[in-house]
Amino acid sequence: RAETQALTVQIKQSLELLRGIFDPDNAAKRLEELNAEAEAPEFWSNQHHAQKTMRERNHIENSLNLFYS
């Protein structure tokens, strides 16, 4: 029982550390911004910028999915 409680404390501390590195609230806001940008009619007129934006969008979306799974 004491060992389980100690592991629980360690896990909670690790999660708090990870939350400090990855802020899911800000990531979700950024994802909304990128989605709005991607919906603009002229979005694909600059292919390089569009691809960079979509890579960032996909990375954030994948990170959020992993965080909440």
Short mmCIF file of N, CA and C in Angstrom, two decimals:
data_model
loop_
_atom_site.label_atom_id
_atom_site.label_comp_id
_atom_site.label_asym_id
_atom_site.label_seq_id
_atom_site.Cartn_x
_atom_site.Cartn_y
_atom_site.Cartn_z
N ARG A 1 0.83 -1.20 0.00
CA ARG A 1 0.00 0.00 0.00
C ARG A 1 0.87 1.26 0.00
N ALA A 2 1.88 1.29 0.83
CA ALA A 2 2.77 2.45 0.89
C ALA A 2 3.53 2.62 -0.43
N GLU A 3 3.88 1.50 -1.03
CA GLU A 3 4.58 1.55 -2.32
C GLU A 3 3.67 2.14 -3.41
N THR A 4 2.42 1.75 -3.40
CA THR A 4 1.45 2.27 -4.37
C THR A 4 1.25 3.77 -4.18
N GLN A 5 1.16 4.20 -2.94
CA GLN A 5 0.99 5.63 -2.66
C GLN A 5 2.22 6.42 -3.11
N ALA A 6 3.40 5.87 -2.90
CA ALA A 6 4.62 6.54 -3.32
C ALA A 6 4.66 6.66 -4.84
N LEU A 7 4.26 5.60 -5.55
CA LEU A 7 4.22 5.65 -7.01
C LEU A 7 3.18 6.66 -7.49
N THR A 8 2.06 6.73 -6.82
CA THR A 8 1.03 7.70 -7.18
C THR A 8 1.56 9.12 -7.05
N VAL A 9 2.28 9.40 -6.00
CA VAL A 9 2.87 10.73 -5.79
C VAL A 9 3.86 11.03 -6.90
N GLN A 10 4.69 10.06 -7.25
CA GLN A 10 5.67 10.26 -8.33
C GLN A 10 4.98 10.54 -9.66
N ILE A 11 3.92 9.82 -9.94
CA ILE A 11 3.19 10.02 -11.19
C ILE A 11 2.56 11.41 -11.21
N LYS A 12 1.97 11.82 -10.11
CA LYS A 12 1.37 13.15 -10.05
C LYS A 12 2.41 14.24 -10.24
N GLN A 13 3.58 14.06 -9.66
CA GLN A 13 4.65 15.04 -9.82
C GLN A 13 5.12 15.08 -11.28
N SER A 14 5.21 13.93 -11.91
CA SER A 14 5.61 13.88 -13.31
C SER A 14 4.60 14.57 -14.20
N LEU A 15 3.32 14.34 -13.92
CA LEU A 15 2.28 14.99 -14.71
C LEU A 15 2.31 16.50 -14.55
N GLU A 16 2.54 16.97 -13.35
CA GLU A 16 2.64 18.42 -13.12
C GLU A 16 3.83 19.00 -13.89
N LEU A 17 4.92 18.28 -13.92
CA LEU A 17 6.10 18.71 -14.67
C LEU A 17 5.78 18.78 -16.16
N LEU A 18 5.10 17.76 -16.67
CA LEU A 18 4.72 17.75 -18.08
C LEU A 18 3.75 18.87 -18.41
N ARG A 19 2.83 19.15 -17.53
CA ARG A 19 1.88 20.25 -17.78
C ARG A 19 2.61 21.58 -17.86
N GLY A 20 3.71 21.70 -17.13
CA GLY A 20 4.50 22.92 -17.19
C GLY A 20 5.20 23.07 -18.53
N ILE A 21 5.51 21.95 -19.15
CA ILE A 21 6.18 21.97 -20.45
C ILE A 21 5.16 22.11 -21.57
N PHE A 22 4.08 21.36 -21.49
CA PHE A 22 3.04 21.37 -22.51
C PHE A 22 1.77 21.94 -21.91
N ASP A 23 1.38 23.08 -22.38
CA ASP A 23 0.18 23.75 -21.87
C ASP A 23 -0.98 23.44 -22.81
N PRO A 24 -1.85 22.50 -22.43
CA PRO A 24 -2.92 22.10 -23.34
C PRO A 24 -3.91 23.22 -23.66
N ASP A 25 -4.14 24.14 -22.73
CA ASP A 25 -5.07 25.24 -23.00
C ASP A 25 -4.54 26.15 -24.10
N ASN A 26 -3.27 26.52 -23.98
CA ASN A 26 -2.67 27.36 -25.02
C ASN A 26 -2.55 26.62 -26.34
N ALA A 27 -2.26 25.33 -26.27
CA ALA A 27 -2.17 24.53 -27.50
C ALA A 27 -3.52 24.49 -28.20
N ALA A 28 -4.59 24.34 -27.45
CA ALA A 28 -5.93 24.31 -28.04
C ALA A 28 -6.27 25.66 -28.67
N LYS A 29 -5.88 26.74 -28.03
CA LYS A 29 -6.13 28.07 -28.60
C LYS A 29 -5.35 28.25 -29.90
N ARG A 30 -4.10 27.79 -29.90
CA ARG A 30 -3.27 27.90 -31.10
C ARG A 30 -3.87 27.05 -32.23
N LEU A 31 -4.38 25.88 -31.89
CA LEU A 31 -5.00 25.03 -32.89
C LEU A 31 -6.20 25.73 -33.52
N GLU A 32 -7.00 26.40 -32.71
CA GLU A 32 -8.14 27.17 -33.23
C GLU A 32 -7.67 28.26 -34.18
N GLU A 33 -6.59 28.95 -33.82
CA GLU A 33 -6.05 30.00 -34.68
C GLU A 33 -5.60 29.42 -36.02
N LEU A 34 -4.89 28.30 -35.96
CA LEU A 34 -4.40 27.68 -37.19
C LEU A 34 -5.55 27.17 -38.06
N ASN A 35 -6.58 26.63 -37.43
CA ASN A 35 -7.74 26.17 -38.19
C ASN A 35 -8.43 27.34 -38.89
N ALA A 36 -8.55 28.46 -38.20
CA ALA A 36 -9.17 29.64 -38.79
C ALA A 36 -8.33 30.15 -39.97
N GLU A 37 -7.02 30.15 -39.78
CA GLU A 37 -6.12 30.59 -40.86
C GLU A 37 -6.26 29.68 -42.08
N ALA A 38 -6.35 28.37 -41.83
CA ALA A 38 -6.44 27.40 -42.93
C ALA A 38 -7.76 27.51 -43.69
N GLU A 39 -8.76 28.09 -43.08
CA GLU A 39 -10.06 28.24 -43.74
C GLU A 39 -10.13 29.48 -44.63
N ALA A 40 -9.14 30.34 -44.54
CA ALA A 40 -9.14 31.56 -45.36
C ALA A 40 -9.00 31.18 -46.84
N PRO A 41 -9.73 31.88 -47.71
CA PRO A 41 -9.72 31.55 -49.15
C PRO A 41 -8.32 31.62 -49.78
N GLU A 42 -7.49 32.54 -49.31
CA GLU A 42 -6.17 32.73 -49.92
C GLU A 42 -5.07 31.90 -49.24
N PHE A 43 -5.47 31.02 -48.35
CA PHE A 43 -4.51 30.26 -47.54
C PHE A 43 -3.46 29.55 -48.39
N TRP A 44 -3.88 28.88 -49.45
CA TRP A 44 -2.96 28.08 -50.25
C TRP A 44 -2.22 28.89 -51.31
N SER A 45 -2.39 30.20 -51.34
CA SER A 45 -1.68 31.00 -52.34
C SER A 45 -0.18 31.04 -52.04
N ASN A 46 0.20 30.88 -50.80
CA ASN A 46 1.61 30.78 -50.42
C ASN A 46 1.84 29.35 -49.93
N GLN A 47 2.26 28.48 -50.84
CA GLN A 47 2.40 27.05 -50.55
C GLN A 47 3.33 26.77 -49.37
N HIS A 48 4.45 27.46 -49.33
CA HIS A 48 5.42 27.22 -48.25
C HIS A 48 4.82 27.54 -46.88
N HIS A 49 4.19 28.69 -46.79
CA HIS A 49 3.56 29.08 -45.53
C HIS A 49 2.42 28.13 -45.16
N ALA A 50 1.63 27.74 -46.14
CA ALA A 50 0.50 26.84 -45.89
C ALA A 50 0.99 25.49 -45.38
N GLN A 51 2.03 24.96 -45.99
CA GLN A 51 2.56 23.67 -45.56
C GLN A 51 3.13 23.75 -44.15
N LYS A 52 3.84 24.84 -43.87
CA LYS A 52 4.41 25.04 -42.53
C LYS A 52 3.28 25.13 -41.49
N THR A 53 2.25 25.87 -41.83
CA THR A 53 1.09 26.02 -40.93
C THR A 53 0.42 24.67 -40.69
N MET A 54 0.23 23.90 -41.73
CA MET A 54 -0.43 22.60 -41.59
C MET A 54 0.42 21.62 -40.78
N ARG A 55 1.74 21.69 -40.94
CA ARG A 55 2.61 20.84 -40.12
C ARG A 55 2.47 21.19 -38.64
N GLU A 56 2.47 22.50 -38.35
CA GLU A 56 2.29 22.93 -36.96
C GLU A 56 0.93 22.50 -36.44
N ARG A 57 -0.10 22.68 -37.26
CA ARG A 57 -1.46 22.30 -36.87
C ARG A 57 -1.54 20.81 -36.55
N ASN A 58 -0.98 19.99 -37.42
CA ASN A 58 -1.01 18.54 -37.21
C ASN A 58 -0.23 18.13 -35.97
N HIS A 59 0.89 18.78 -35.74
CA HIS A 59 1.71 18.47 -34.56
C HIS A 59 0.94 18.79 -33.28
N ILE A 60 0.31 19.95 -33.24
CA ILE A 60 -0.46 20.35 -32.05
C ILE A 60 -1.65 19.41 -31.85
N GLU A 61 -2.35 19.11 -32.93
CA GLU A 61 -3.50 18.22 -32.82
C GLU A 61 -3.07 16.84 -32.29
N ASN A 62 -1.98 16.30 -32.82
CA ASN A 62 -1.49 15.01 -32.34
C ASN A 62 -1.07 15.07 -30.88
N SER A 63 -0.42 16.15 -30.50
CA SER A 63 0.01 16.31 -29.10
C SER A 63 -1.17 16.38 -28.16
N LEU A 64 -2.19 17.11 -28.55
CA LEU A 64 -3.40 17.20 -27.72
C LEU A 64 -4.09 15.84 -27.62
N ASN A 65 -4.16 15.11 -28.73
CA ASN A 65 -4.77 13.79 -28.69
C ASN A 65 -4.01 12.85 -27.74
N LEU A 66 -2.70 12.90 -27.78
CA LEU A 66 -1.90 12.08 -26.88
C LEU A 66 -2.07 12.51 -25.43
N PHE A 67 -2.11 13.80 -25.22
CA PHE A 67 -2.25 14.33 -23.85
C PHE A 67 -3.56 13.88 -23.21
N TYR A 68 -4.64 13.89 -24.00
CA TYR A 68 -5.95 13.57 -23.45
C TYR A 68 -6.32 12.09 -23.55
N SER A 69 -5.45 11.28 -24.16
CA SER A 69 -5.79 9.85 -24.26
C SER A 69 -5.31 9.06 -23.07
#
